[in-house]
Coordinates of C-alpha atoms and ligand atoms in Angstrom, one line a residue:
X1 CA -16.0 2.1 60.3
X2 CA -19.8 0.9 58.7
X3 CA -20.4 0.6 55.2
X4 CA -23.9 2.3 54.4
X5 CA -26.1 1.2 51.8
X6 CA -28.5 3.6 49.8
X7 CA -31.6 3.8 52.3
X8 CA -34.6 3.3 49.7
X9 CA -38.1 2.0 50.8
X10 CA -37.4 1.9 54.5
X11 CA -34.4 -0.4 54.2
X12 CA -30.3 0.0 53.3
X13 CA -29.8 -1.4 50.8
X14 CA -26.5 -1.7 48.1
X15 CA -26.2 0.3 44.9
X16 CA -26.1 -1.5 42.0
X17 CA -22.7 -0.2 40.9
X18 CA -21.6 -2.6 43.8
X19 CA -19.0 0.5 44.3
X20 CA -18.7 2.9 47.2
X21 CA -16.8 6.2 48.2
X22 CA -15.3 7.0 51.4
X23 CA -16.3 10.0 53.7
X24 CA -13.3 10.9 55.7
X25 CA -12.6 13.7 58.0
X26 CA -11.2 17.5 56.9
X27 CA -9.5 17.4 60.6
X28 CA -7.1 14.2 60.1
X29 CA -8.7 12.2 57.0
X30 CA -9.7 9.3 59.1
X31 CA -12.2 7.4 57.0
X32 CA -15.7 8.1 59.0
X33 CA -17.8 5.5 56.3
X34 CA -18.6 4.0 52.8
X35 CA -21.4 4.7 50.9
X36 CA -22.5 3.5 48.1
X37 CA -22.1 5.3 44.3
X38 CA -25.4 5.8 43.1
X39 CA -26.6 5.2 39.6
X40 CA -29.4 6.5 37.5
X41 CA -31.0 2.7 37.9
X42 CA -31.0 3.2 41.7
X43 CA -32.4 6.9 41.8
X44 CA -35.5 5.2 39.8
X45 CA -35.9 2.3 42.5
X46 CA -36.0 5.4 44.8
X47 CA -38.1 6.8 42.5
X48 CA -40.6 3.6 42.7
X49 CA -40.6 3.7 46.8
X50 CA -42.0 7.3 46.5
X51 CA -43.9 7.0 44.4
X52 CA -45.5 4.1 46.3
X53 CA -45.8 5.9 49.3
X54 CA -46.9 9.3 48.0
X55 CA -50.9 8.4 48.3
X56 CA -50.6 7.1 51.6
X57 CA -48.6 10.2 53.2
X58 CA -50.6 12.2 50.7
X59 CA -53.9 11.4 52.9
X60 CA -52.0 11.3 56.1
X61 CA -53.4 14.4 58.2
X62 CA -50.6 17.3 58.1
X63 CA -50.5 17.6 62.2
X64 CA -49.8 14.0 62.1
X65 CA -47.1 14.5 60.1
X66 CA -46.4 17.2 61.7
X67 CA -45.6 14.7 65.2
X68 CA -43.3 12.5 63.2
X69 CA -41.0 15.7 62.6
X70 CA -41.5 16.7 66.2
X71 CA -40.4 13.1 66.9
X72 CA -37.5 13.5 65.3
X73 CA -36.8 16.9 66.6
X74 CA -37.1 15.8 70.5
X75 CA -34.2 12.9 69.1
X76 CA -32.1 15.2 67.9
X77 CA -32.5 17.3 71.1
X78 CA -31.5 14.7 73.3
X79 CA -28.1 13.5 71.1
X80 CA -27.3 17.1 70.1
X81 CA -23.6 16.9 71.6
X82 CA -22.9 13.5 69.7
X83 CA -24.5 15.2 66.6
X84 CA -23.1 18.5 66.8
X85 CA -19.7 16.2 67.5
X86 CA -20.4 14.8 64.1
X87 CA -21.2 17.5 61.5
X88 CA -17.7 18.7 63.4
X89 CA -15.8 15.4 62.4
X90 CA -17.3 15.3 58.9
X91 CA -17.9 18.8 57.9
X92 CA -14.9 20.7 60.0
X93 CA -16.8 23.4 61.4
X94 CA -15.7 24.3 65.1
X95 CA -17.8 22.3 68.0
X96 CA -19.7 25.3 68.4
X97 CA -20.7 25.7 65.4
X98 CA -21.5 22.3 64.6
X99 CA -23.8 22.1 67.4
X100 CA -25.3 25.1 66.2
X101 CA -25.6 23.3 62.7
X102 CA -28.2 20.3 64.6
X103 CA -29.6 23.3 66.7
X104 CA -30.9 24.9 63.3
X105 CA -32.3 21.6 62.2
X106 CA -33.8 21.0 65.4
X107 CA -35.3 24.5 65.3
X108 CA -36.4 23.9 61.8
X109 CA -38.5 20.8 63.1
X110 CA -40.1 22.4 65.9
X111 CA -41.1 25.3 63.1
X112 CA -42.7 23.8 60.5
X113 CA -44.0 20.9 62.4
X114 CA -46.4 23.6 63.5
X115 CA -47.2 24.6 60.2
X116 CA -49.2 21.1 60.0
X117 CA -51.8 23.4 61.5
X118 CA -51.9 26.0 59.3
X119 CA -50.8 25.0 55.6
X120 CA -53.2 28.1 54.9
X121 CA -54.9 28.9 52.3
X122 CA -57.3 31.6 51.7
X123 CA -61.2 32.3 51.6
X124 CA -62.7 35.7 49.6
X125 CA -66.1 36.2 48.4
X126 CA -67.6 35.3 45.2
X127 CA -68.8 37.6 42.7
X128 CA -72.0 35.5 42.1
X129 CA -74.3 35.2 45.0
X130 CA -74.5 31.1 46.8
X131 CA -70.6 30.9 45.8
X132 CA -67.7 30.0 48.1
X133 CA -64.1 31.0 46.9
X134 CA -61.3 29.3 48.4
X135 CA -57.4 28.1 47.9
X136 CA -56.0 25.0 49.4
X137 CA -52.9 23.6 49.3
X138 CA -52.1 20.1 48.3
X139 CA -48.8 18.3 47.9
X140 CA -46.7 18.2 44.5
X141 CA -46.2 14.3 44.7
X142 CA -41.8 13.3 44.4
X143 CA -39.7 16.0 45.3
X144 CA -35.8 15.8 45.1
X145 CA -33.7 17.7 47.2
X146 CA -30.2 17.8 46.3
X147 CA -27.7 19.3 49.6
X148 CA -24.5 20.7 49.9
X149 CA -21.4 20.2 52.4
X150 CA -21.5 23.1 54.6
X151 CA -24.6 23.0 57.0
X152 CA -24.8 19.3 56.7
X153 CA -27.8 18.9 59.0
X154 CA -29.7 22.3 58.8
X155 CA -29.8 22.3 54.9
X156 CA -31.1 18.8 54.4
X157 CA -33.6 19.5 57.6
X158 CA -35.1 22.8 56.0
X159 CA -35.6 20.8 52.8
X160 CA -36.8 17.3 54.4
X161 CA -38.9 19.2 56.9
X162 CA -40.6 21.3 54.5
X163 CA -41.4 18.7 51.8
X164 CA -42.7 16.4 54.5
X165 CA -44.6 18.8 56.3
X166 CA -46.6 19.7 52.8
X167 CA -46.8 15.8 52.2
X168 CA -44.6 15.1 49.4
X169 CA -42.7 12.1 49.3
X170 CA -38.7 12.7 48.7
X171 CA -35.5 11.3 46.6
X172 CA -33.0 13.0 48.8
X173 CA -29.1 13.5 47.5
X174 CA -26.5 14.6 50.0
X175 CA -23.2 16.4 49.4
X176 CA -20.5 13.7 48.6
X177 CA -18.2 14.9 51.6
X178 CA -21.2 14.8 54.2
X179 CA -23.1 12.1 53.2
X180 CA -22.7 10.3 57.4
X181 CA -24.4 13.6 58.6
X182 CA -27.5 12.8 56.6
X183 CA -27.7 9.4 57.3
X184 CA -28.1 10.0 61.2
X185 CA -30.9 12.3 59.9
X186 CA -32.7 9.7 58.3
X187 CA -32.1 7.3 61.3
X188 CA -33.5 9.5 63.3
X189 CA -36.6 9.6 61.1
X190 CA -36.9 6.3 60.7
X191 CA -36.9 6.2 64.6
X192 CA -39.5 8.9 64.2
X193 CA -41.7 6.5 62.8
X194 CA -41.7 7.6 59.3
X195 CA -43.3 5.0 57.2
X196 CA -41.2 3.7 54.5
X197 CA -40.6 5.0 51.2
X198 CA -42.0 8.6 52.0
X199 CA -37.8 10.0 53.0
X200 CA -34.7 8.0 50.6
X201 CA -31.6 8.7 50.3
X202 CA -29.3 8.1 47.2
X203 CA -25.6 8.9 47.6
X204 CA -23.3 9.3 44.8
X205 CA -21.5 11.9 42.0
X206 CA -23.9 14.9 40.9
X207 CA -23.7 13.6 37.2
X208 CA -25.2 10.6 38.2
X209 CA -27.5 10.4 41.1
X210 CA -28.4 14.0 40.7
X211 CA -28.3 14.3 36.8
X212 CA -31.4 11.3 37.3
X213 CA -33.1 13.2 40.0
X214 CA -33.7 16.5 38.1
X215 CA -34.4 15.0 34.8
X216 CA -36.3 12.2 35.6
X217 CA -39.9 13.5 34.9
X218 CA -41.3 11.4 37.7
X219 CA -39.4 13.7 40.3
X220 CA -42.0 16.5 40.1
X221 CA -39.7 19.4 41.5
X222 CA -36.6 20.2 42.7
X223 CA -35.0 22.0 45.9
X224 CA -31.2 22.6 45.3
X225 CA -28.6 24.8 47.9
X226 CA -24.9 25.3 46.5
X227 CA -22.6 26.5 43.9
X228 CA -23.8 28.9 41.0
X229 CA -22.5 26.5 37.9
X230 CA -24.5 23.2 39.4
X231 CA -27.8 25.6 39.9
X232 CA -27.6 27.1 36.1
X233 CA -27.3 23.4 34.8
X234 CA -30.0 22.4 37.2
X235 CA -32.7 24.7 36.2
X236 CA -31.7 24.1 32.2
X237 CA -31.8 20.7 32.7
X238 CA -35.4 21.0 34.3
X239 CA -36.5 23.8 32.4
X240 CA -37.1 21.1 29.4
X241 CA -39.7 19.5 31.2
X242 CA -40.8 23.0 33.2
X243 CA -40.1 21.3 36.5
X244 CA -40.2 23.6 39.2
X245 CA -36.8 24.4 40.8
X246 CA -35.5 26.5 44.0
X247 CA -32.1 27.6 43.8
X248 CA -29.7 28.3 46.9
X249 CA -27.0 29.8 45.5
X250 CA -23.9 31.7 46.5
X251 CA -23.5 35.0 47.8
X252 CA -20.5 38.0 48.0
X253 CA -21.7 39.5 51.3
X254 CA -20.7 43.4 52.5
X255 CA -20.7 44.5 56.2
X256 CA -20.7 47.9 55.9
X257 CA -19.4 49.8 58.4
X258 CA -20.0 53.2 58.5
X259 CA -18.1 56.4 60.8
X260 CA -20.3 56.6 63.3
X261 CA -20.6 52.9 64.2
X262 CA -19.9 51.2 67.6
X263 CA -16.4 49.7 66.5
X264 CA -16.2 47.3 68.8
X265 CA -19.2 45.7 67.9
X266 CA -18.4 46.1 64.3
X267 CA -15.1 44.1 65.0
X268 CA -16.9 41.6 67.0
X269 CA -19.4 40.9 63.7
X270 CA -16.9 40.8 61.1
X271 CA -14.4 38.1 62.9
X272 CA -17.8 35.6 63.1
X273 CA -18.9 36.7 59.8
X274 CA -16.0 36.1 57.9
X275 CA -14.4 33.4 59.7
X276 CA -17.2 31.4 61.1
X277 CA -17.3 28.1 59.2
X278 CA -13.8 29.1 58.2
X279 CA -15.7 31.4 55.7
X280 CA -18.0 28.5 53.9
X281 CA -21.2 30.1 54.3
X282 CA -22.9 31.6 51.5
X283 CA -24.1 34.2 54.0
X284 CA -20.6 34.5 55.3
X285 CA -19.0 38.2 54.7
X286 CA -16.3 38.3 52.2
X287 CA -16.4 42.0 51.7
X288 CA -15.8 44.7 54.8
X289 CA -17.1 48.0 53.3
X290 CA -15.1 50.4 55.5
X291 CA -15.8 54.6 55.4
X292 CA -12.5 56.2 55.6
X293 CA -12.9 58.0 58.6
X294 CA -12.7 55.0 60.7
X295 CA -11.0 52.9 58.4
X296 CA -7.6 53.1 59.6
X297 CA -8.9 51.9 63.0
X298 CA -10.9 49.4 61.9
X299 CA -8.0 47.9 59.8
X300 CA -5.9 47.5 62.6
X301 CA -7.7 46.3 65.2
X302 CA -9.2 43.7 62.7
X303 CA -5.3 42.7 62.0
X304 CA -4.5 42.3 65.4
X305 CA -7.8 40.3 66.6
X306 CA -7.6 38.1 63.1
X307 CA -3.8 37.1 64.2
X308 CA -4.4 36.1 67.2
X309 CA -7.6 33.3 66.1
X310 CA -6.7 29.7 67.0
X311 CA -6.8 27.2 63.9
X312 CA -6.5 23.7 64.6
X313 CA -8.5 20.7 65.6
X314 CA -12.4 22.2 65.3
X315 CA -13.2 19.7 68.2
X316 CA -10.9 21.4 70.5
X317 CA -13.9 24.5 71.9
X318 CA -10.8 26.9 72.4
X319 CA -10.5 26.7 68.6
X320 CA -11.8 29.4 66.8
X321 CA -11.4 28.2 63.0
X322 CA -11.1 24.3 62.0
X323 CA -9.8 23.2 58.4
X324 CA -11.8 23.8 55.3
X325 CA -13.5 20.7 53.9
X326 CA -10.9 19.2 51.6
X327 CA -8.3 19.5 49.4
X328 CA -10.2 20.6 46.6
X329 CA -11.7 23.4 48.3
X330 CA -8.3 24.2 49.7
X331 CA -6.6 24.0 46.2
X332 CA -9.2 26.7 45.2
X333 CA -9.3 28.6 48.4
X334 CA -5.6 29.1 47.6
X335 CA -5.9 29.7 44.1
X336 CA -8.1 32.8 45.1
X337 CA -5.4 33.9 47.6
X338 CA -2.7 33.7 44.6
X339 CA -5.2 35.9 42.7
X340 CA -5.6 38.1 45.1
X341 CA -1.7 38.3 45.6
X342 CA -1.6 40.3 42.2
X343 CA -4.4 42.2 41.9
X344 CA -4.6 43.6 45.9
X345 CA -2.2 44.0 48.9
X346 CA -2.0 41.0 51.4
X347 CA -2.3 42.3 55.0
X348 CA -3.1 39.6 57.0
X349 CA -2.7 35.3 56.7
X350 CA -2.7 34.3 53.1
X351 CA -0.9 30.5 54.0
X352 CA -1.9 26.8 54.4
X353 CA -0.9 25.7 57.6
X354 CA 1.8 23.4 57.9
X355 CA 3.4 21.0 60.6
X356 CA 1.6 18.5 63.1
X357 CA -1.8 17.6 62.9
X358 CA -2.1 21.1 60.1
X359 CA -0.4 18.3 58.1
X360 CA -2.9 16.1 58.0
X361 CA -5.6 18.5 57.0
X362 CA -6.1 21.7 55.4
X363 CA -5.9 24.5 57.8
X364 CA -5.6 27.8 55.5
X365 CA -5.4 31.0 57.9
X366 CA -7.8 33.3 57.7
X367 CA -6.4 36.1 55.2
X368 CA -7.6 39.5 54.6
X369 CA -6.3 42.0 51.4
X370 CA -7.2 45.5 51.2
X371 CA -8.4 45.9 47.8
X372 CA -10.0 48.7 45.2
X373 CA -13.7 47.0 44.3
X374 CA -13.6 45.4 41.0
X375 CA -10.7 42.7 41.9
X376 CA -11.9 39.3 41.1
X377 CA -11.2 38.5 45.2
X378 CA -13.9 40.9 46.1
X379 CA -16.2 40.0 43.4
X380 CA -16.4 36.3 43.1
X381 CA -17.4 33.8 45.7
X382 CA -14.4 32.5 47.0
X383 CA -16.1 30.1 50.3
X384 CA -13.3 30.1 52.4
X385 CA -11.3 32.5 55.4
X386 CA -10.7 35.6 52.9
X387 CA -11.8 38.8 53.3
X388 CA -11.7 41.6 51.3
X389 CA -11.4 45.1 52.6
X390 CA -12.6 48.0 50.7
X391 CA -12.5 51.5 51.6
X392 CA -15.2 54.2 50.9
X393 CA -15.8 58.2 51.4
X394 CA -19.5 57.7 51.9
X395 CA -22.6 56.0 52.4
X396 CA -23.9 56.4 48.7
X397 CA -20.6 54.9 47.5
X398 CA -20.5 51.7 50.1
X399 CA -24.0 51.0 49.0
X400 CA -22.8 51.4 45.0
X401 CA -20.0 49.1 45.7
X402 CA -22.0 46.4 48.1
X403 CA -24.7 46.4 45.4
X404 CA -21.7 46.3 42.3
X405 CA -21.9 42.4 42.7
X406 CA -23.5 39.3 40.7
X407 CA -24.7 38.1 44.0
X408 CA -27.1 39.7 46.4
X409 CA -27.7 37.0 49.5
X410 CA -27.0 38.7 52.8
X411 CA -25.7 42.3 53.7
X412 CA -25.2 44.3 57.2
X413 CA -24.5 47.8 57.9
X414 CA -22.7 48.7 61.4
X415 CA -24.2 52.5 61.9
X416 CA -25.9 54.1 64.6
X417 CA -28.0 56.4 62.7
X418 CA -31.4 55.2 62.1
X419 CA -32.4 57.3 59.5
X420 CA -29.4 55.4 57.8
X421 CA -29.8 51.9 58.8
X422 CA -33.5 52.4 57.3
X423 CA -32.2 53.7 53.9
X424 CA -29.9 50.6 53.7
X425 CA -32.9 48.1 54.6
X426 CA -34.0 50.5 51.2
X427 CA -31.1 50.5 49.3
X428 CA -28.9 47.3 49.8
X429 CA -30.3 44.9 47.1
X430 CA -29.8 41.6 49.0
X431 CA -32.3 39.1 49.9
X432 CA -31.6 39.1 53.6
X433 CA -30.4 42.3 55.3
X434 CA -28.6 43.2 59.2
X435 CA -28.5 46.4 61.2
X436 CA -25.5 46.1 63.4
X437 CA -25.2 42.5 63.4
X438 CA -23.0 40.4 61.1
X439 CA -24.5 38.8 57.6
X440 CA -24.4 35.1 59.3
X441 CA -27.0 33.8 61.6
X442 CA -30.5 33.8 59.9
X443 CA -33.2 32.7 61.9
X444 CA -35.5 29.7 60.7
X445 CA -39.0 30.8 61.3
X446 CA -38.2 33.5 58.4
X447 CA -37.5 33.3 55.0
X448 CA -34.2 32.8 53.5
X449 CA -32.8 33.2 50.2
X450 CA -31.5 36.2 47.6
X451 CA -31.6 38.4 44.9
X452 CA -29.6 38.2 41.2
X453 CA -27.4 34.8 40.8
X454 CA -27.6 33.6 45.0
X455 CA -31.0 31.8 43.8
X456 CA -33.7 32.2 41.0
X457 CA -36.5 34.2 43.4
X458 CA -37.8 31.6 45.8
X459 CA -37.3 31.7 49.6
X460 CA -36.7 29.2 52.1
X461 CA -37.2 28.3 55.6
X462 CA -40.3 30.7 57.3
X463 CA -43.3 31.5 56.3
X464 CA -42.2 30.6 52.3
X465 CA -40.8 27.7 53.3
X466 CA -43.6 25.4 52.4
X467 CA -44.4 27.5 49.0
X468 CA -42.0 25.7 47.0
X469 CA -43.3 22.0 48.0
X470 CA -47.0 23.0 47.6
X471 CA -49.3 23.4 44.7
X472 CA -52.2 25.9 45.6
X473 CA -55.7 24.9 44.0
X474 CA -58.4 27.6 43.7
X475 CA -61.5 25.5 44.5
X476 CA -65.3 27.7 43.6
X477 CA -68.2 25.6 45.4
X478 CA -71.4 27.0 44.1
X479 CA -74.5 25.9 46.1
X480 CA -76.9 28.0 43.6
X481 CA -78.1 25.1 42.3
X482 CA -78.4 27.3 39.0
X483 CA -75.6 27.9 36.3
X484 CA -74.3 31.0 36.9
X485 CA -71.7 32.7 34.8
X486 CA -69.0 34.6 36.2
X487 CA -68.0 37.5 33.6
X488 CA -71.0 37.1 31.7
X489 CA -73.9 39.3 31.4
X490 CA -77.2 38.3 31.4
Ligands
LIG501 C1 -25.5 28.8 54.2 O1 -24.6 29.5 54.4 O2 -25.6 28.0 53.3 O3 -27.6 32.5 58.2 C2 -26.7 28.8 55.1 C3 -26.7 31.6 58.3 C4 -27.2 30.2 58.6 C5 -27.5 29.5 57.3 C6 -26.5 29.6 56.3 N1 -28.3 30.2 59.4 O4 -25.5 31.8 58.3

């Protein structure tokens, strides 16, 4: 087992706190690493090293950058089994699914990489003769980035990839249960060849390391992904020194499936949506909007395929869901279930696993209630195997009751009527939207994000993805050689 330090100015080094914390697995809670319990004090040493290296990186060319991150991607390429093995051991997600995790990040790379040779601006005519009109874009300087737990590579990689890529330099915070998963990351980019200083990485609690990171006014903006109660505090915190801030935040997600879609494929998208990640997306669906004409159906073939899903060790491929990511997350995944107990009608799981190796982690099986909407199960964000099941006489009413919600991340309608699937692409007021495929599984070279509380209007990954770690200067070069006055007459 290592003991990592805090990885500030190109070296590990120890927090000053001289304490650490122990990363340990969901599947067994076999201690993986220490790491170090950041303080304010260290976040400004990280604070100095990026500062220091921001003018150099700054002036570094952006396809040059752009070769580090392609470095970095061809590494993580070539270990993607021993990395996809890890975000598996740490995180809990199914081998699959983990690999899929590094594939993301690895996709991310190979993305934006390419946008060192673009970083576009634009070019428009003047309304003064002998003017040129132009924007470019230009770094913000310090950036922090503060992660969460559940896509413990590809997170971290959208953010890190994008703030390089734009030349900022970075204080990064990870998720206190993933903390190992980033530090491969920034192994790999020290292996890369990034220079020191322009990438570091403070572990430690959210009140502390992060608290530092969004208020210190040295950190010049901020790129946060998870819960709804951490962004809110976020964006107050920084709004008293008008820092910018992108918000990740969580979602309620409907499938919709309508009576004239292919049930089978419906089936097939709401057992990955759902389930996947043992339900800790924010894009995962917690909500199955059925019409009543097929509901019935629906109902129990979902029962009967959600019975029969494996749960146990997530590194085992013929395992479909692995444990959630610790206790806490199981004390509240059950909490919801207990909730939903009284308000709705259990139909399917609704138990921690117990027995064997289920004892040694926290296996929860996937659960399912039918429910009226309105319940707190189908309205709040629950991250975890539970679905709610709602039934509805039409398509106007499952698109009132999939829009009814605080969030508005990712939704999917299972139809085979295109006029309809094109009124939902209207109507469904979510930032990210699927015809016949489930809400999971957004692709990197497009944007990502949501409407209402899931974020506060930015967009990651795509072609947005570098808008929230670039200023855009308007720059008029007049070669006149004569004052002239824009809006003035003569
Ligand atoms: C998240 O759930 O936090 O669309 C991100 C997806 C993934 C990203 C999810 N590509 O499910």
């Amino acid at each position: 087992m290592k003991a990592y330090g805090l990885y500030i100015n190109g070296e590990w080094v120890p927090s000053e706190s001289g304490q650490t914390f122990e990363t340990r697995s969901p599947i067994n809670g076999e201690v993986l690493a220490t790491f170090p319990k950041g303080t304010p004090g260290d976040v400004r040493r990280a604070i100095d090293a990026a500062e220091a290296a921001f003018p150099t990186w700054k002036r570094t060319p952006p396809p040059a950058r752009g070769e580090i991150l392609l470095r970095a991607a061809h590494i993580m390429r070539e270990r993607k089994q021993a990395l996809g093995e890890l975000v598996t051991t740490e995180m809990g997600k199914v081998i699959a699914e983990g690999k899929g995790d590094v594939q993301e990040a690895i996709d991310f790379l190979e993305y934006i990489a390419g946008e060192g040779r673009r970083l576009l601006g634009e070019t428009t005519p003047s309304e003064l003769p002998n003017k040129f009109c132009m924007t470019v874009r230009q770094p913000i300087g310090v950036v922090g980035c503060i992660t969460p737990w559940n896509f413990p590579m590809a997170i971290p990689i959208w953010k890190i990839g994008a703030a390089l890529i734009s030349g900022n330099t970075i204080v990064f915070k990870p998720a206190s249960l993933t903390p190992l998963c980033v530090a491969a990351l920034v192994e790999i980019f020290e292996e890369a060849g990034l220079p020191p200083g322009v990438l570091n990485f403070v572990t430690g609690g959210g009140g502390s390391v992060g608290v530092e990171i969004v208020e210190n006014p040295r950190v010049k903006a901020i790129s946060f992904t998870g819960g709804v109660p951490a962004g809110i505090d976020i964006y107050t915190r920084a709004a008293r020194s008008l820092k910018p801030v992108e918000l990740e935040l969580g979602g309620k997600n409907p499938q919709i499936v309508m009576d004239d879609a292919n049930l089978d494929l419906a089936l097939e998208g709401i057992l990955f949506g759902a389930f996947g990640t043992a339900g800790q997306r924010c894009t995962a669906t917690s909500r199955l909007i059925v019409h009543e004409a097929v509901y019935d159906e629906m109902l129990s073939r979902l029962l009967a395929r959600t019975k029969a899903l494996k749960i146990g060790n997530p590194l085992d491929p013929n395992i479909d869901v692995g444990p959630v990511a610790d206790t806490a997350q199981e004390q509240s995944i059950l909490g919801y279930i207990e909730i939903g107990k009284g308000e709705a009608r259990l139909v399917c799981g609704g138990d921690k696993l117990t027995g064997g190796e289920y004892d040694r982690g926290s296996y929860i099986q996937p659960t399912i209630f039918e429910t009226a909407h309105g319940t707190r199960i189908s309205r709040e964000e629950i991250f975890g195997p539970v679905l709610s099941v709602i039934k509805v006489g039409s398509y106007e009413e499952a698109v009132a009751v999939a829009n009814d919600i605080e969030y508005g991340l990712s939704s999917s309608i299972y139809t085979r009527d295109v006029n309809l699937a094109f009124r939902a692409i209207d109507d469904l007021e979510t930032g990210i939207t699927y015809i016949n495929a489930p809400t999971i599984g957004a692709e990197v070279h497009l944007p990502f994000g949501g409407t209402k509380h899931t974020g506060n209007g930015g967009r990651e990954a795509g072609t947005s993805a570098i808008d929230e770690f670039t200023e855009i200067k308007t720059v008029f070069v007049d070669y006149s050689n004569r004052l002239q006055k824009a809006q003035i007459e003569d």
